Each structure stands twice: as C-alpha cells, then as structure tokens.
Amino acid sequence: MSARMPERTPPNPKNAHERAYWDALAKHQLSLQCCSACGFVRYPPGQFCPECWSDAHEWKPLSGKGSVLSVVWYMQSLDKRFPEVPYNVSLVKLTEGPAVISNVLGAKFGEIAIGDAVRASYLDDKGFTALMFERA
C-alpha cells in the first residue's frame, strides 16, 4: 500500500467525544479517553467507561507504539477507491491497551507478521487526518 490516501469521506463527528479524537489526530497526536475513576483507556471514544460505567474521563496522549495482533491482505480491489493491491488491514494493539484497526504503510505482501512492532503515522488529506501505522 502506498502512502497515498484513497479518496474518503471526511469524518463528521456527531458528539464531542469523537471531535476531540479527530482534533488530536489533526495535530498528529494520538489521544484517547482515560477513565478518571478506574484508569481504563478506551477506544472508540464514548460517554461512559465500559469497565466501570463512570462518565468522568480525561484525554490521555498515547505513545503511538503497539504491535500487530492480526493482519489481512486484500489481493483484489473490491472498491474503486483502493485500486492498488495488495494492501493490508491490520489490528494493532496499542502499548496502553486498546486495539485499533488501520493500515501498516510501506509494507509489501508478506512483510508484516503477528507481533511486529509498529508506531503511529498520520496522513493528512482533504481536511482531516487518518491514523495509520508504520513498522517500528
């Protein structure tokens, strides 16, 4: 997958929790909600902690470091916005706990393995920033 961003619809967050996440990405920062009551770091953002149901939280800047939990390779383009194949969709477990789905950029088919260390990378396109990863 090249570093070129396919044409995507910019996010249109419906609540303040989502807006804060996208605003941090626009600054090339990965920040997630951290429960003020129990310390659980959560993704996706939401109103209540899924561990203790508290509505108290703060935004915590994260390291952006993680490891690959799972990866799939698309060998055929199923969407005209993604003409370059093969490309990967990877599940990345962040060092701080949550797992996110994204892409590992700059990797050729077969170059990503379960457990590989990755770090956050940011792609700016058409008024928004997408969270991606690259090999560490």
Short mmCIF file of C-alpha atoms in Angstrom, two decimals:
data_model
loop_
_atom_site.label_atom_id
_atom_site.label_comp_id
_atom_site.label_asym_id
_atom_site.label_seq_id
_atom_site.Cartn_x
_atom_site.Cartn_y
_atom_site.Cartn_z
CA MET A 1 0.00 0.00 0.00
CA SER A 2 1.42 3.35 -0.90
CA ALA A 3 1.29 6.39 1.37
CA ARG A 4 -1.30 7.93 -0.95
CA MET A 5 -4.65 8.23 0.77
CA PRO A 6 -7.63 6.86 -1.17
CA GLU A 7 -10.48 9.29 -1.59
CA ARG A 8 -12.51 9.09 1.60
CA THR A 9 -15.37 10.93 3.16
CA PRO A 10 -14.08 13.19 5.94
CA PRO A 11 -15.36 12.24 9.39
CA ASN A 12 -18.40 14.10 10.65
CA PRO A 13 -18.34 13.51 14.40
CA LYS A 14 -21.76 13.61 15.97
CA ASN A 15 -20.57 14.17 19.54
CA ALA A 16 -17.85 15.95 21.48
CA HIS A 17 -16.07 12.68 22.27
CA GLU A 18 -15.42 11.94 18.62
CA ARG A 19 -14.49 15.56 17.85
CA ALA A 20 -11.72 15.52 20.47
CA TYR A 21 -10.26 12.34 18.94
CA TRP A 22 -10.21 13.78 15.40
CA ASP A 23 -8.90 17.15 16.63
CA ALA A 24 -5.94 15.40 18.27
CA LEU A 25 -5.19 13.43 15.09
CA ALA A 26 -5.18 16.70 13.13
CA LYS A 27 -2.29 17.77 15.40
CA HIS A 28 -0.53 14.44 14.71
CA GLN A 29 -1.21 13.29 18.24
CA LEU A 30 -2.87 10.09 19.34
CA SER A 31 -5.04 10.77 22.37
CA LEU A 32 -7.71 8.53 23.81
CA GLN A 33 -10.12 8.77 26.67
CA CYS A 34 -8.87 7.58 30.04
CA CYS A 35 -11.44 6.90 32.75
CA SER A 36 -10.91 9.18 35.73
CA ALA A 37 -12.44 6.58 38.07
CA CYS A 38 -10.64 3.35 37.10
CA GLY A 39 -7.91 4.41 34.64
CA PHE A 40 -9.17 2.29 31.72
CA VAL A 41 -8.01 3.67 28.35
CA ARG A 42 -10.80 3.25 25.83
CA TYR A 43 -11.38 3.18 22.12
CA PRO A 44 -13.63 4.07 20.48
CA PRO A 45 -14.45 7.24 22.40
CA GLY A 46 -17.74 7.25 24.26
CA GLN A 47 -19.73 8.81 27.05
CA PHE A 48 -19.26 6.02 29.62
CA CYS A 49 -16.36 3.79 30.64
CA PRO A 50 -17.14 0.21 29.54
CA GLU A 51 -15.31 -1.13 32.62
CA CYS A 52 -16.92 0.82 35.49
CA TRP A 53 -19.63 2.92 33.75
CA SER A 54 -18.23 6.21 35.04
CA ASP A 55 -18.84 9.23 32.83
CA ALA A 56 -15.73 11.01 34.16
CA HIS A 57 -12.75 10.93 31.80
CA GLU A 58 -9.78 12.87 30.55
CA TRP A 59 -7.90 12.73 27.27
CA LYS A 60 -4.56 10.96 27.57
CA PRO A 61 -1.79 11.40 24.99
CA LEU A 62 -0.52 7.97 23.98
CA SER A 63 2.87 6.83 22.75
CA GLY A 64 1.54 5.62 19.40
CA LYS A 65 3.52 2.41 19.87
CA GLY A 66 1.95 -1.00 19.51
CA SER A 67 2.15 -4.43 17.96
CA VAL A 68 0.27 -6.21 15.20
CA LEU A 69 -2.41 -8.58 16.54
CA SER A 70 -3.83 -9.56 13.16
CA VAL A 71 -3.38 -8.67 9.51
CA VAL A 72 -5.29 -9.43 6.33
CA TRP A 73 -4.16 -8.69 2.80
CA TYR A 74 -6.58 -7.66 0.09
CA MET A 75 -5.36 -9.16 -3.17
CA GLN A 76 -8.19 -7.84 -5.31
CA SER A 77 -9.63 -4.36 -5.29
CA LEU A 78 -13.18 -4.53 -4.03
CA ASP A 79 -13.63 -0.77 -4.06
CA LYS A 80 -12.52 1.62 -6.80
CA ARG A 81 -11.13 3.97 -4.12
CA PHE A 82 -8.50 1.31 -3.32
CA PRO A 83 -7.04 0.43 -6.74
CA GLU A 84 -3.57 -0.57 -5.51
CA VAL A 85 -3.34 -4.18 -4.42
CA PRO A 86 -2.26 -5.87 -2.36
CA TYR A 87 -2.93 -3.72 0.69
CA ASN A 88 -3.27 -4.64 4.34
CA VAL A 89 -5.80 -4.01 7.06
CA SER A 90 -4.20 -4.56 10.44
CA LEU A 91 -5.41 -4.82 14.02
CA VAL A 92 -2.89 -3.02 16.20
CA LYS A 93 -2.78 -3.40 19.99
CA LEU A 94 -1.52 -0.14 21.46
CA THR A 95 1.01 -0.29 24.28
CA GLU A 96 -1.53 1.48 26.51
CA GLY A 97 -4.17 -1.20 25.95
CA PRO A 98 -6.77 -0.54 23.26
CA ALA A 99 -6.70 -2.15 19.83
CA VAL A 100 -7.38 -0.16 16.65
CA ILE A 101 -7.94 -1.15 13.03
CA SER A 102 -5.80 0.63 10.47
CA ASN A 103 -3.14 0.04 7.83
CA VAL A 104 0.60 -0.53 8.16
CA LEU A 105 2.11 1.70 5.49
CA GLY A 106 5.14 0.90 3.41
CA ALA A 107 4.83 -2.86 3.80
CA LYS A 108 4.81 -5.27 0.90
CA PHE A 109 2.84 -8.50 0.88
CA GLY A 110 4.24 -10.87 3.49
CA GLU A 111 6.34 -8.27 5.30
CA ILE A 112 4.00 -7.91 8.30
CA ALA A 113 3.82 -10.62 10.96
CA ILE A 114 1.80 -11.04 14.14
CA GLY A 115 3.74 -9.39 16.96
CA ASP A 116 5.62 -6.90 14.77
CA ALA A 117 6.29 -3.59 16.49
CA VAL A 118 4.62 -0.58 14.86
CA ARG A 119 4.27 3.13 15.61
CA ALA A 120 1.61 5.68 14.73
CA SER A 121 1.83 7.59 11.49
CA TYR A 122 -0.53 10.31 10.31
CA LEU A 123 -1.87 11.01 6.83
CA ASP A 124 -3.45 14.37 6.08
CA ASP A 125 -5.99 14.52 3.29
CA LYS A 126 -8.90 16.78 2.37
CA GLY A 127 -9.35 18.45 5.72
CA PHE A 128 -8.83 15.51 8.05
CA THR A 129 -6.08 13.27 9.37
CA ALA A 130 -6.19 9.49 9.42
CA LEU A 131 -4.37 7.31 11.91
CA MET A 132 -2.07 4.85 10.18
CA PHE A 133 0.93 2.83 11.33
CA GLU A 134 4.43 2.09 10.09
CA ARG A 135 6.87 -0.58 11.16
CA ALA A 136 8.98 0.49 14.13
#
